[in-house]
Short mmCIF file of C-alpha atoms in Angstrom, two decimals:
data_model
loop_
_atom_site.label_atom_id
_atom_site.label_comp_id
_atom_site.label_asym_id
_atom_site.label_seq_id
_atom_site.Cartn_x
_atom_site.Cartn_y
_atom_site.Cartn_z
CA UNK Q 340 -17.10 25.71 -7.54
CA UNK Q 341 -17.97 26.41 -3.94
CA UNK Q 342 -18.31 23.69 -1.31
CA UNK Q 343 -22.14 23.76 -1.09
CA UNK Q 344 -22.30 23.40 -4.88
CA UNK Q 345 -20.06 20.33 -4.79
CA UNK Q 346 -22.14 18.73 -2.07
CA UNK Q 347 -25.44 19.62 -3.66
CA UNK Q 348 -24.46 18.32 -7.10
CA UNK Q 349 -23.32 15.02 -5.62
CA UNK Q 350 -26.61 14.68 -3.76
CA UNK Q 351 -28.61 15.38 -6.89
CA UNK Q 352 -26.62 12.89 -8.95
CA UNK Q 353 -26.73 10.04 -6.45
CA UNK Q 354 -29.31 7.32 -7.05
CA UNK Q 355 -28.86 5.09 -3.99
CA UNK Q 356 -28.56 1.42 -4.84
CA UNK Q 357 -29.20 0.44 -1.23
CA UNK Q 358 -31.03 2.34 1.51
CA UNK Q 359 -31.33 1.70 5.23
CA UNK Q 360 -34.48 -0.17 6.16
CA UNK Q 361 -35.75 2.68 8.33
CA UNK Q 362 -36.16 6.23 7.03
CA UNK Q 363 -33.63 8.64 8.53
CA UNK Q 364 -33.05 12.37 8.17
CA UNK Q 365 -30.54 13.33 5.49
CA UNK Q 366 -26.95 13.61 6.74
CA UNK Q 367 -26.00 17.11 7.83
CA UNK Q 368 -22.79 18.93 6.86
CA UNK Q 369 -21.04 17.68 10.00
CA UNK Q 370 -21.87 14.11 8.97
CA UNK Q 371 -20.83 14.45 5.30
CA UNK Q 372 -17.20 14.35 4.17
CA UNK Q 373 -15.94 15.57 0.80
CA UNK Q 374 -12.73 13.85 -0.31
CA UNK Q 375 -10.99 15.04 -3.48
CA UNK Q 376 -8.56 12.61 -5.09
CA UNK Q 377 -6.67 12.25 -8.37
CA UNK Q 378 -8.58 9.14 -9.39
CA UNK Q 379 -10.96 6.74 -7.72
CA UNK Q 380 -11.60 3.00 -7.84
CA UNK Q 381 -11.92 1.33 -11.25
CA UNK Q 382 -13.74 -1.58 -9.62
CA UNK Q 383 -15.41 -2.49 -6.32
CA UNK Q 384 -13.46 -5.75 -5.92
CA UNK Q 385 -9.91 -5.49 -4.57
CA UNK Q 386 -9.40 -9.22 -5.11
CA UNK Q 387 -10.20 -8.80 -8.80
CA UNK Q 388 -7.58 -8.63 -11.53
CA UNK Q 389 -6.52 -5.14 -12.57
CA UNK Q 390 -7.96 -3.32 -9.56
CA UNK Q 391 -6.44 0.12 -9.04
CA UNK Q 392 -4.90 1.36 -5.79
CA UNK Q 393 -8.07 3.19 -4.57
CA UNK Q 394 -10.06 -0.07 -4.64
CA UNK Q 395 -8.27 -0.79 -1.35
CA UNK Q 396 -10.45 1.96 0.10
CA UNK Q 397 -13.61 0.11 -0.95
CA UNK Q 398 -12.30 -3.07 0.69
CA UNK Q 399 -11.37 -1.17 3.84
CA UNK Q 400 -14.65 0.67 4.32
CA UNK Q 401 -17.30 -1.62 2.78
CA UNK Q 402 -15.99 -5.03 3.85
CA UNK Q 403 -14.74 -6.58 7.09
CA UNK Q 404 -11.76 -8.81 7.73
CA UNK Q 405 -11.34 -11.26 10.58
CA UNK Q 406 -8.88 -8.95 12.34
CA UNK Q 407 -7.33 -5.51 12.09
CA UNK Q 408 -4.13 -3.98 13.44
CA UNK Q 409 -3.98 -2.14 16.73
CA UNK Q 410 -4.23 1.61 16.28
CA UNK Q 411 -1.32 3.64 17.68
CA UNK Q 412 -1.40 7.46 18.08
CA UNK Q 413 0.81 9.48 15.75
CA UNK Q 414 3.12 12.10 17.26
CA UNK Q 415 1.52 15.52 17.60
CA UNK Q 416 -1.89 16.47 18.95
CA UNK Q 417 -4.79 15.75 16.60
CA UNK Q 418 -2.71 13.99 13.93
CA UNK Q 419 -4.57 10.70 14.21
CA UNK Q 420 -3.17 7.19 14.35
CA UNK Q 421 -0.91 4.70 12.63
CA UNK Q 422 -0.80 0.96 13.45
CA UNK Q 423 1.19 -1.81 15.13
CA UNK Q 424 1.38 -4.69 12.66
CA UNK Q 425 2.48 -7.10 15.40
CA UNK Q 426 -0.68 -6.52 17.48
CA UNK Q 427 -4.09 -7.66 16.19
CA UNK Q 428 -7.55 -6.60 17.32
CA UNK Q 429 -10.99 -8.12 16.62
CA UNK Q 430 -13.00 -7.19 13.56
CA UNK Q 431 -15.35 -9.96 12.35
CA UNK Q 432 -13.62 -12.38 14.71
CA UNK Q 433 -14.40 -11.63 18.35
CA UNK Q 434 -11.63 -13.99 19.52
CA UNK Q 435 -9.03 -16.45 18.20
CA UNK Q 436 -6.61 -19.03 19.52
CA UNK Q 437 -3.56 -20.63 17.94
CA UNK Q 438 -3.18 -24.38 18.47
CA UNK Q 439 -0.61 -25.66 20.96
CA UNK Q 440 1.48 -27.07 18.12
CA UNK Q 441 1.48 -23.70 16.35
CA UNK Q 442 0.05 -25.16 13.16
CA UNK Q 443 -3.46 -23.67 13.06
CA UNK Q 444 -5.58 -20.83 14.40
CA UNK Q 445 -9.31 -21.02 15.27
CA UNK Q 446 -11.51 -17.91 15.09
CA UNK Q 447 -14.85 -17.30 16.80
CA UNK Q 448 -17.03 -14.96 14.71
CA UNK Q 449 -19.13 -12.21 16.25
CA UNK Q 450 -22.83 -11.96 15.44
CA UNK Q 451 -22.81 -9.70 12.39
CA UNK Q 452 -24.86 -9.24 9.24
CA UNK Q 453 -24.11 -8.39 5.63
CA UNK Q 454 -25.66 -5.35 3.98
CA UNK Q 455 -28.22 -7.78 2.56
CA UNK Q 456 -29.34 -8.60 6.10
CA UNK Q 457 -28.07 -12.18 5.99
CA UNK Q 458 -25.90 -13.30 8.96
CA UNK Q 459 -22.15 -13.61 8.41
CA UNK Q 460 -21.11 -17.28 8.72
CA UNK Q 461 -17.89 -19.25 8.68
CA UNK Q 462 -18.91 -20.57 5.24
CA UNK Q 463 -18.73 -16.99 3.92
CA UNK Q 464 -15.25 -16.59 5.41
CA UNK Q 465 -14.10 -19.83 3.79
CA UNK Q 466 -15.54 -18.91 0.37
CA UNK Q 467 -13.87 -15.50 0.56
CA UNK Q 468 -10.42 -16.82 1.50
CA UNK Q 469 -10.75 -19.69 -0.99
CA UNK Q 470 -11.40 -17.02 -3.60
CA UNK Q 471 -8.39 -14.93 -2.55
CA UNK Q 472 -5.93 -17.83 -2.92
CA UNK Q 473 -7.50 -19.04 -6.18
CA UNK Q 474 -8.42 -15.98 -8.22
CA UNK Q 475 -4.86 -15.20 -9.29
CA UNK Q 476 -3.05 -11.88 -9.66
CA UNK Q 477 -2.14 -9.63 -6.77
CA UNK Q 478 -4.70 -11.09 -4.34
CA UNK Q 479 -3.29 -14.60 -4.60
CA UNK Q 480 0.30 -13.31 -4.46
CA UNK Q 481 -0.46 -11.37 -1.28
CA UNK Q 482 -2.12 -14.37 0.37
CA UNK Q 483 0.86 -16.54 -0.55
CA UNK Q 484 3.14 -14.03 1.16
CA UNK Q 485 1.65 -15.23 4.45
CA UNK Q 486 1.80 -18.95 3.52
CA UNK Q 487 -1.91 -19.08 2.70
CA UNK Q 488 -1.79 -20.94 -0.58
CA UNK Q 489 -4.70 -23.37 -1.05
CA UNK Q 490 -8.41 -23.66 -0.15
CA UNK Q 491 -7.81 -26.79 1.95
CA UNK Q 492 -6.23 -24.56 4.60
CA UNK Q 493 -9.58 -22.90 5.38
CA UNK Q 494 -12.15 -24.83 7.41
CA UNK Q 495 -15.68 -23.81 8.47
CA UNK Q 496 -16.26 -25.80 11.67
CA UNK Q 497 -19.77 -24.44 12.33
CA UNK Q 498 -21.66 -21.23 11.56
CA UNK Q 499 -19.51 -19.11 13.85
CA UNK Q 500 -16.24 -21.06 14.08
CA UNK Q 501 -13.53 -20.91 11.41
CA UNK Q 502 -10.02 -22.35 11.29
CA UNK Q 503 -6.90 -21.60 9.26
CA UNK Q 504 -4.53 -24.56 8.97
CA UNK Q 505 -0.88 -23.62 8.44
CA UNK Q 506 1.26 -25.33 5.84
CA UNK Q 507 4.34 -24.05 7.70
CA UNK Q 508 5.10 -21.91 10.71
CA UNK Q 509 5.25 -18.39 9.29
CA UNK Q 510 5.28 -15.18 11.35
CA UNK Q 511 3.50 -13.41 8.48
CA UNK Q 512 0.36 -15.60 8.41
CA UNK Q 513 -1.76 -13.88 11.06
CA UNK Q 514 -0.60 -10.32 10.23
CA UNK Q 515 -1.46 -11.01 6.58
CA UNK Q 516 -5.11 -11.47 7.61
CA UNK Q 517 -5.18 -7.77 8.54
CA UNK Q 518 -4.36 -6.33 5.09
CA UNK Q 519 -7.20 -5.35 2.78
CA UNK Q 520 -7.15 -8.51 0.61
CA UNK Q 521 -8.70 -11.25 2.87
CA UNK Q 522 -12.04 -9.49 3.30
CA UNK Q 523 -15.31 -11.38 3.67
CA UNK Q 524 -18.03 -11.53 1.01
CA UNK Q 525 -21.70 -12.40 1.28
CA UNK Q 526 -21.04 -15.63 -0.62
CA UNK Q 527 -24.68 -16.53 -1.19
CA UNK Q 528 -25.41 -13.14 -2.75
CA UNK Q 529 -22.29 -13.32 -4.91
CA UNK Q 530 -22.99 -16.87 -6.12
CA UNK Q 531 -26.64 -16.03 -6.84
CA UNK Q 532 -25.51 -13.23 -9.17
CA UNK Q 533 -22.41 -14.96 -10.57
CA UNK Q 534 -23.78 -16.06 -13.93
CA UNK Q 535 -21.99 -19.36 -13.48
CA UNK Q 536 -18.58 -17.88 -12.64
CA UNK Q 537 -17.44 -19.63 -9.42
CA UNK Q 538 -15.94 -16.38 -8.10
CA UNK Q 539 -18.57 -13.91 -9.44
CA UNK Q 540 -15.81 -11.70 -10.81
CA UNK Q 541 -17.89 -9.55 -13.15
CA UNK Q 542 -20.74 -9.00 -10.72
CA UNK Q 543 -18.48 -8.13 -7.78
CA UNK Q 544 -16.57 -5.67 -9.95
CA UNK Q 545 -19.66 -3.43 -9.88
CA UNK Q 546 -21.44 -4.49 -6.70
CA UNK Q 547 -20.52 -4.65 -3.01
CA UNK Q 548 -21.49 -7.77 -1.05
CA UNK Q 549 -20.01 -6.89 2.30
CA UNK Q 550 -20.73 -6.36 5.98
CA UNK Q 551 -18.56 -3.26 6.41
CA UNK Q 552 -19.23 0.12 7.96
CA UNK Q 553 -20.21 1.73 4.65
CA UNK Q 554 -22.26 0.78 1.60
CA UNK Q 555 -21.58 2.11 -1.88
CA UNK Q 556 -24.48 4.40 -2.72
CA UNK Q 557 -23.19 5.47 -6.15
CA UNK Q 558 -20.26 4.26 -8.25
CA UNK Q 559 -19.27 6.42 -11.23
CA UNK Q 560 -15.70 5.54 -12.29
CA UNK Q 561 -13.77 8.63 -13.27
CA UNK Q 562 -16.26 10.94 -11.56
CA UNK Q 563 -17.11 9.99 -7.99
CA UNK Q 564 -17.92 7.25 -5.52
CA UNK Q 565 -20.47 7.95 -2.79
CA UNK Q 566 -20.57 5.97 0.44
CA UNK Q 567 -23.40 5.77 2.98
CA UNK Q 568 -23.00 4.51 6.53
CA UNK Q 569 -24.23 1.02 7.41
CA UNK Q 570 -26.18 1.67 10.59
CA UNK Q 571 -26.17 -2.05 11.41
CA UNK Q 572 -22.38 -2.40 11.46
CA UNK Q 573 -21.17 -4.61 14.33
CA UNK Q 574 -17.39 -4.87 13.85
CA UNK Q 575 -16.35 -1.63 15.49
CA UNK Q 576 -17.58 1.67 16.97
CA UNK Q 577 -20.27 3.30 14.83
CA UNK Q 578 -18.66 5.88 12.48
CA UNK Q 579 -19.47 9.54 13.09
CA UNK Q 580 -19.72 10.21 9.35
CA UNK Q 581 -22.93 9.16 7.64
CA UNK Q 582 -21.97 10.02 4.07
CA UNK Q 583 -18.71 10.33 2.15
CA UNK Q 584 -18.37 11.81 -1.32
CA UNK Q 585 -15.08 10.82 -2.97
CA UNK Q 586 -14.73 13.11 -6.00
CA UNK Q 587 -12.18 12.34 -8.77
CA UNK Q 588 -10.30 15.49 -9.81
CA UNK Q 589 -7.18 14.79 -11.89
CA UNK Q 590 -5.70 18.29 -11.58
CA UNK Q 591 -3.54 18.63 -8.45
CA UNK Q 592 -3.78 22.42 -8.59
CA UNK Q 593 -7.58 22.22 -8.52
CA UNK Q 594 -7.50 19.80 -5.59
CA UNK Q 595 -5.11 22.07 -3.72
CA UNK Q 596 -7.31 25.10 -4.37
CA UNK Q 597 -10.40 23.26 -3.09
CA UNK Q 598 -8.58 22.36 0.13
CA UNK Q 599 -7.14 25.85 0.61
CA UNK Q 600 -10.55 27.50 0.13
CA UNK Q 601 -12.23 25.07 2.50
CA UNK Q 602 -14.43 23.69 -0.28
CA UNK Q 603 -13.15 20.15 0.32
CA UNK Q 604 -12.45 18.39 3.59
CA UNK Q 605 -9.51 16.11 2.80
CA UNK Q 606 -7.13 15.23 -0.04
CA UNK Q 607 -4.07 13.12 -0.65
CA UNK Q 608 -1.80 12.40 -3.63
CA UNK Q 609 -0.76 16.03 -4.17
CA UNK Q 610 2.81 16.75 -5.34
CA UNK Q 611 5.35 17.04 -2.50
CA UNK Q 612 5.79 20.78 -3.14
CA UNK Q 613 2.09 21.37 -2.53
CA UNK Q 614 2.22 19.51 0.77
CA UNK Q 615 5.32 21.48 1.76
CA UNK Q 616 3.58 24.76 0.96
CA UNK Q 617 0.37 23.75 2.74
CA UNK Q 618 2.29 22.62 5.84
CA UNK Q 619 4.22 25.89 5.99
CA UNK Q 620 1.10 28.04 5.50
CA UNK Q 621 -0.61 26.19 8.40
CA UNK Q 622 -4.14 27.05 7.23
CA UNK Q 623 -4.94 23.36 6.87
CA UNK Q 624 -3.59 20.33 8.70
CA UNK Q 625 -0.97 18.24 6.89
CA UNK Q 626 -0.16 14.81 8.31
CA UNK Q 627 2.87 13.03 6.86
CA UNK Q 628 3.54 9.43 7.87
CA UNK Q 629 6.76 7.65 6.77
CA UNK Q 630 5.44 4.76 4.69
CA UNK Q 631 6.57 1.54 6.40
CA UNK Q 632 8.77 -0.77 4.36
CA UNK Q 633 8.87 1.66 1.41
CA UNK Q 634 11.60 3.49 -0.50
CA UNK Q 635 12.19 5.57 -3.59
CA UNK Q 636 15.22 4.06 -5.31
CA UNK Q 637 17.30 3.81 -8.46
CA UNK Q 638 17.46 0.22 -9.76
CA UNK Q 639 20.49 -0.97 -11.76
CA UNK Q 640 20.04 -4.08 -13.89
CA UNK Q 641 22.34 -6.75 -12.49
CA UNK Q 642 21.51 -9.36 -15.16
CA UNK Q 643 22.11 -7.56 -18.45
CA UNK Q 644 23.83 -4.41 -19.70
CA UNK Q 645 26.69 -2.40 -18.23
CA UNK Q 646 25.60 -2.61 -14.60
CA UNK Q 647 26.28 -6.31 -14.37
CA UNK Q 648 29.65 -4.98 -13.17
CA UNK Q 649 29.25 -4.24 -9.46
CA UNK Q 650 31.89 -1.51 -9.69
CA UNK Q 651 29.62 0.54 -11.96
CA UNK Q 652 26.68 0.04 -9.62
CA UNK Q 653 28.81 1.27 -6.73
CA UNK Q 654 30.02 4.19 -8.86
CA UNK Q 655 26.46 5.35 -9.44
CA UNK Q 656 25.75 5.02 -5.71
CA UNK Q 657 28.71 7.29 -4.90
CA UNK Q 658 27.83 9.77 -7.66
CA UNK Q 659 24.19 10.52 -6.87
CA UNK Q 660 23.42 14.04 -5.57
CA UNK Q 661 21.23 12.79 -2.72
CA UNK Q 662 20.53 16.07 -0.97
CA UNK Q 663 19.69 17.85 -4.24
CA UNK Q 664 17.30 15.02 -5.14
CA UNK Q 665 15.62 15.22 -1.74
CA UNK Q 666 14.95 18.92 -2.16
CA UNK Q 667 14.18 19.14 -5.90
CA UNK Q 668 12.05 15.98 -6.13
CA UNK Q 669 10.56 15.44 -2.68
CA UNK Q 670 10.85 18.97 -1.22
CA UNK Q 671 12.03 17.39 2.00
CA UNK Q 672 8.92 15.18 2.31
CA UNK Q 673 10.83 11.99 3.02
CA UNK Q 674 13.38 10.29 5.25
CA UNK Q 675 16.96 10.30 3.84
CA UNK Q 676 18.40 6.88 2.97
CA UNK Q 677 22.06 7.77 2.51
CA UNK Q 678 25.14 8.52 4.61
CA UNK Q 679 24.96 5.69 7.15
CA UNK Q 680 27.88 5.12 9.48
CA UNK Q 681 28.51 1.86 11.29
CA UNK Q 682 27.29 -1.54 10.20
CA UNK Q 683 23.77 -2.65 9.25
CA UNK Q 684 21.05 -2.94 11.87
CA UNK Q 685 17.80 -4.92 11.79
CA UNK Q 686 15.74 -1.82 10.91
CA UNK Q 687 14.23 -1.35 7.47
CA UNK Q 688 14.27 0.95 5.64
CA UNK Q 689 17.69 2.11 6.78
CA UNK Q 690 20.27 4.40 5.14
CA UNK Q 691 23.01 2.83 3.03
CA UNK Q 692 26.63 3.94 3.62
CA UNK Q 693 26.86 5.83 0.31
CA UNK Q 694 26.92 9.62 0.00
CA UNK Q 695 27.95 11.99 -2.77
CA UNK Q 696 31.65 11.34 -3.47
CA UNK Q 697 32.46 12.15 -7.09
CA UNK Q 698 36.16 11.28 -6.80
CA UNK Q 699 35.38 7.78 -5.56
CA UNK Q 700 32.73 7.33 -8.26
CA UNK Q 701 35.15 8.45 -11.01
CA UNK Q 702 37.80 6.01 -9.80
CA UNK Q 703 35.37 3.08 -10.07
CA UNK Q 704 34.21 4.12 -13.55
CA UNK Q 705 37.83 4.35 -14.72
CA UNK Q 706 38.40 0.80 -13.50
CA UNK Q 707 35.28 -0.69 -15.09
CA UNK Q 708 34.61 1.45 -18.18
CA UNK Q 709 37.57 3.74 -18.89
CA UNK Q 710 36.09 4.76 -22.23
CA UNK Q 711 32.77 5.73 -20.69
CA UNK Q 712 29.38 4.30 -21.66
CA UNK Q 713 25.91 5.22 -22.86
CA UNK Q 714 22.84 3.89 -21.12
CA UNK Q 715 19.18 4.72 -20.44
CA UNK Q 716 16.96 5.33 -17.43
CA UNK Q 717 13.22 4.64 -17.21
CA UNK Q 718 10.82 6.62 -15.05
CA UNK Q 719 7.06 6.80 -14.65
CA UNK Q 720 5.23 9.73 -16.25
CA UNK Q 721 2.46 9.12 -13.73
CA UNK Q 722 4.89 10.05 -10.93
CA UNK Q 723 6.68 12.71 -12.93
CA UNK Q 724 6.47 15.41 -10.25
CA UNK Q 725 8.90 13.31 -8.21
CA UNK Q 726 10.55 11.01 -10.74
CA UNK Q 727 11.37 13.49 -13.50
CA UNK Q 728 13.51 15.93 -11.49
CA UNK Q 729 15.12 12.90 -9.88
CA UNK Q 730 15.94 11.48 -13.33
CA UNK Q 731 17.37 14.79 -14.57
CA UNK Q 732 19.64 15.06 -11.54
CA UNK Q 733 20.86 11.47 -12.02
CA UNK Q 734 21.65 12.21 -15.66
CA UNK Q 735 23.52 15.41 -14.78
CA UNK Q 736 25.51 13.72 -12.00
CA UNK Q 737 26.72 10.84 -14.19
CA UNK Q 738 27.70 12.91 -17.26
CA UNK Q 739 31.03 14.17 -15.79
CA UNK Q 740 31.99 10.54 -15.13
CA UNK Q 741 31.65 9.64 -18.81
CA UNK Q 742 28.26 7.95 -18.36
CA UNK Q 743 25.74 9.34 -20.84
CA UNK Q 744 22.14 8.69 -19.78
CA UNK Q 745 19.13 8.82 -22.08
CA UNK Q 746 15.92 9.52 -20.16
CA UNK Q 747 12.90 7.39 -21.02
CA UNK Q 748 9.59 8.77 -19.73
CA UNK Q 749 7.02 5.96 -19.80
CA UNK Q 750 3.25 6.60 -19.59
CA UNK Q 751 1.88 5.50 -16.24
CA UNK Q 752 -0.39 2.86 -17.79
CA UNK Q 753 2.63 1.19 -19.42
CA UNK Q 754 5.29 1.68 -16.76
CA UNK Q 755 4.77 -1.54 -14.80
CA UNK Q 756 4.79 -3.54 -18.03
CA UNK Q 757 8.10 -1.98 -19.06
CA UNK Q 758 9.62 -2.72 -15.67
CA UNK Q 759 8.46 -6.33 -15.86
CA UNK Q 760 10.42 -6.84 -19.09
CA UNK Q 761 13.54 -6.42 -16.91
CA UNK Q 762 15.58 -5.11 -19.82
CA UNK Q 763 16.04 -1.48 -18.70
CA UNK Q 764 19.60 -0.73 -17.52
CA UNK Q 765 18.34 1.83 -14.98
CA UNK Q 766 14.94 2.69 -13.52
CA UNK Q 767 13.51 4.99 -10.87
CA UNK Q 768 10.81 3.32 -8.84
CA UNK Q 769 9.01 3.31 -5.52
CA UNK Q 770 8.17 0.08 -3.70
CA UNK Q 771 6.29 -0.41 -0.47
CA UNK Q 772 5.56 -3.71 1.28
CA UNK Q 773 2.39 -3.99 3.36
CA UNK Q 774 3.92 -6.39 5.89
CA UNK Q 775 6.52 -4.40 7.75
CA UNK Q 776 9.42 -6.85 8.04
CA UNK Q 777 12.76 -6.43 6.24
CA UNK Q 778 12.76 -10.04 5.03
CA UNK Q 779 9.35 -9.41 3.40
CA UNK Q 780 10.77 -6.45 1.46
CA UNK Q 781 13.89 -8.35 0.48
CA UNK Q 782 11.94 -11.45 -0.57
CA UNK Q 783 10.10 -9.43 -3.22
CA UNK Q 784 12.98 -7.20 -4.33
CA UNK Q 785 16.21 -9.20 -3.93
CA UNK Q 786 15.37 -12.90 -3.87
CA UNK Q 787 16.46 -15.22 -6.69
CA UNK Q 788 12.85 -16.21 -7.36
CA UNK Q 789 13.05 -13.01 -9.43
CA UNK Q 790 9.56 -11.71 -8.66
CA UNK Q 791 7.98 -8.94 -10.73
CA UNK Q 792 9.19 -6.44 -8.12
CA UNK Q 793 12.86 -7.46 -8.50
CA UNK Q 794 13.27 -5.06 -11.40
CA UNK Q 795 17.08 -5.18 -11.13
CA UNK Q 796 16.91 -8.95 -11.83
CA UNK Q 797 19.38 -9.38 -9.01
CA UNK Q 798 20.16 -13.00 -8.21
CA UNK Q 799 22.65 -14.22 -5.64
CA UNK Q 800 22.39 -17.60 -3.85
CA UNK Q 801 24.07 -16.12 -0.77
CA UNK Q 802 21.33 -13.46 -0.59
CA UNK Q 803 18.60 -16.09 -1.00
CA UNK Q 804 20.02 -18.15 1.83
CA UNK Q 805 20.01 -15.17 4.21
CA UNK Q 806 16.49 -14.05 3.25
CA UNK Q 807 15.10 -17.57 3.69
CA UNK Q 808 16.91 -17.94 7.01
CA UNK Q 809 15.34 -14.73 8.32
CA UNK Q 810 11.86 -15.58 7.07
CA UNK Q 811 11.71 -18.77 9.11
CA UNK Q 812 14.25 -18.02 11.83
CA UNK Q 813 13.67 -20.04 15.03
CA UNK Q 814 14.77 -17.26 17.41
CA UNK Q 815 15.54 -13.55 17.63
CA UNK Q 816 19.30 -14.01 17.54
CA UNK Q 817 19.41 -15.97 14.31
CA UNK Q 818 16.83 -13.61 12.78
CA UNK Q 819 18.97 -10.54 13.57
CA UNK Q 820 22.07 -12.22 12.17
CA UNK Q 821 20.33 -13.07 8.90
CA UNK Q 822 18.79 -9.59 8.50
CA UNK Q 823 22.07 -7.80 9.10
CA UNK Q 824 23.67 -10.22 6.66
CA UNK Q 825 21.32 -9.58 3.76
CA UNK Q 826 21.29 -5.80 4.30
CA UNK Q 827 25.09 -5.78 4.33
CA UNK Q 828 25.15 -7.79 1.09
CA UNK Q 829 22.65 -5.36 -0.49
CA UNK Q 830 24.91 -2.45 0.45
CA UNK Q 831 27.87 -4.19 -1.15
CA UNK Q 832 26.17 -5.38 -4.36
CA UNK Q 833 23.83 -2.35 -4.57
CA UNK Q 834 21.37 -3.42 -7.30
CA UNK Q 835 19.02 -0.85 -5.72
CA UNK Q 836 20.22 2.54 -4.50
CA UNK Q 837 17.83 3.86 -1.81
CA UNK Q 838 17.09 7.56 -2.06
CA UNK Q 839 14.40 8.20 0.53
CA UNK Q 840 11.62 6.62 2.53
CA UNK Q 841 8.53 8.47 1.27
CA UNK Q 842 5.97 10.20 3.42
CA UNK Q 843 2.30 9.50 2.89
CA UNK Q 844 0.92 13.02 3.09
CA UNK Q 845 -2.70 13.98 3.67
CA UNK Q 846 -4.11 17.52 3.76
CA UNK Q 847 -7.32 18.12 5.70
CA UNK Q 848 -9.31 20.90 7.28
CA UNK Q 849 -8.44 21.51 10.92
CA UNK Q 850 -11.94 20.40 11.86
CA UNK Q 851 -11.18 16.85 10.66
CA UNK Q 852 -10.13 14.33 13.31
CA UNK Q 853 -9.61 10.62 13.61
CA UNK Q 854 -7.23 10.19 10.66
CA UNK Q 855 -6.03 6.59 10.42
CA UNK Q 856 -3.00 5.44 8.40
CA UNK Q 857 -3.01 1.81 7.26
CA UNK Q 858 -0.62 -0.20 5.01
CA UNK Q 859 -2.95 0.28 2.02
CA UNK Q 860 -2.61 4.09 2.42
CA UNK Q 861 -6.31 4.65 1.59
CA UNK Q 862 -8.57 6.81 3.80
CA UNK Q 863 -10.47 4.97 6.52
CA UNK Q 864 -13.85 6.67 6.85
CA UNK Q 865 -14.76 4.56 9.87
CA UNK Q 866 -12.71 6.66 12.28
CA UNK Q 867 -12.80 10.12 10.67
CA UNK Q 868 -14.72 12.87 12.46
CA UNK Q 869 -15.78 16.31 11.36
CA UNK Q 870 -16.05 19.06 13.94
#
């Protein structure tokens, strides 16, 4: 299917739910972007339970938050921008001021309007953040990560003044307002259509009630989502694009072909080999950003099964064929996380001191399990292009040590549920934390609260003490000491073996500019341009 056919069919199918008040000429080719993706949003409400990863894109483009992160240019001309999570810029809030005692922050809202035409007020901000901390699931968990835990913390002082009261001094509170979750709803519109549900969950699943730069013109789960520019947007520079067609195409080979032929403008989520080939061919632009606070890793269950013995965990860490995994699974599209020399630093991710040393691995296995052992390894069928060759190489590397590994390929829809059982002896997984601090990553993956992300079920009071000390450290010196301490303990106890920090790769035509990488990893249409 040629590009004009794709664009024309989307135009014919679209039945706009909302139109600008004034008639405008139809967007031209230079104002229309065609994105091809594996799958699109299953809902329009990122705070809702069960929302898929692409729903972050709806939140990003159709809603506003109080603040956003400062944009920072990526290396290389025309590659776009990443972000500085420690530096905030205005979005719905035109200014803000923390109290002298450090226990609250007051925001002054800009004059802005929802897509409905109603002015944005502090009452809308309060309702939206009340909802985020109360609705449950991922949204509430993410809010709690920044010590935003109860509705009483959010205060509408007047129509344009809003305050967040802190329950503790937490360096993550203000940065957490910049992720996609604490976005602002048109509360009156939502409540009017709620059917008695205090959070209008069902209605918001299929309707946008935002003030963001784009409206949803058509929402067809499994087929496409079409966005139209909100010409009354006030929270940033007016986007150059007027229309975005996000087409769902499960086949990676079809998506690659559309990009290579110039029939699509931008795509992400292709297998690493495809990005490697596209980058080497240089016909299209490939931008790869190391995902902050993220790693591919092998988890070893520290609570049950053979890997409760730290010697066997260390043996696996010495046995892994890291370089072979990097090339066969990731095709070099990642940052190596092995072979460190010297002690831990405060950076994260950072390489562990392990590298391939079969003799050392065999010695540890002989000490802990001289008769050998049989175990199993889970991996996600939904990430099989990376995880399956990784799993095969792990199995092959451990066999000569007397460790027989049965591979367990779990359908993507069931993988998280299997991990959450915390019974698997070994698992291959990828985790990324939106808030780019090492203590944030370690809180979810190593802390004794045993969160759903701690799939190794690792629990160690000494680790908890160091993580907690870093989270609320009073000064830089004590923070650095705690961080180096918990990373050193992780290297010693090794419930997770880091393989690589992944790249978030995006392929786009060379005429596309303004690419913006955010923690949610979804495309930001607000800044994209098309030459």
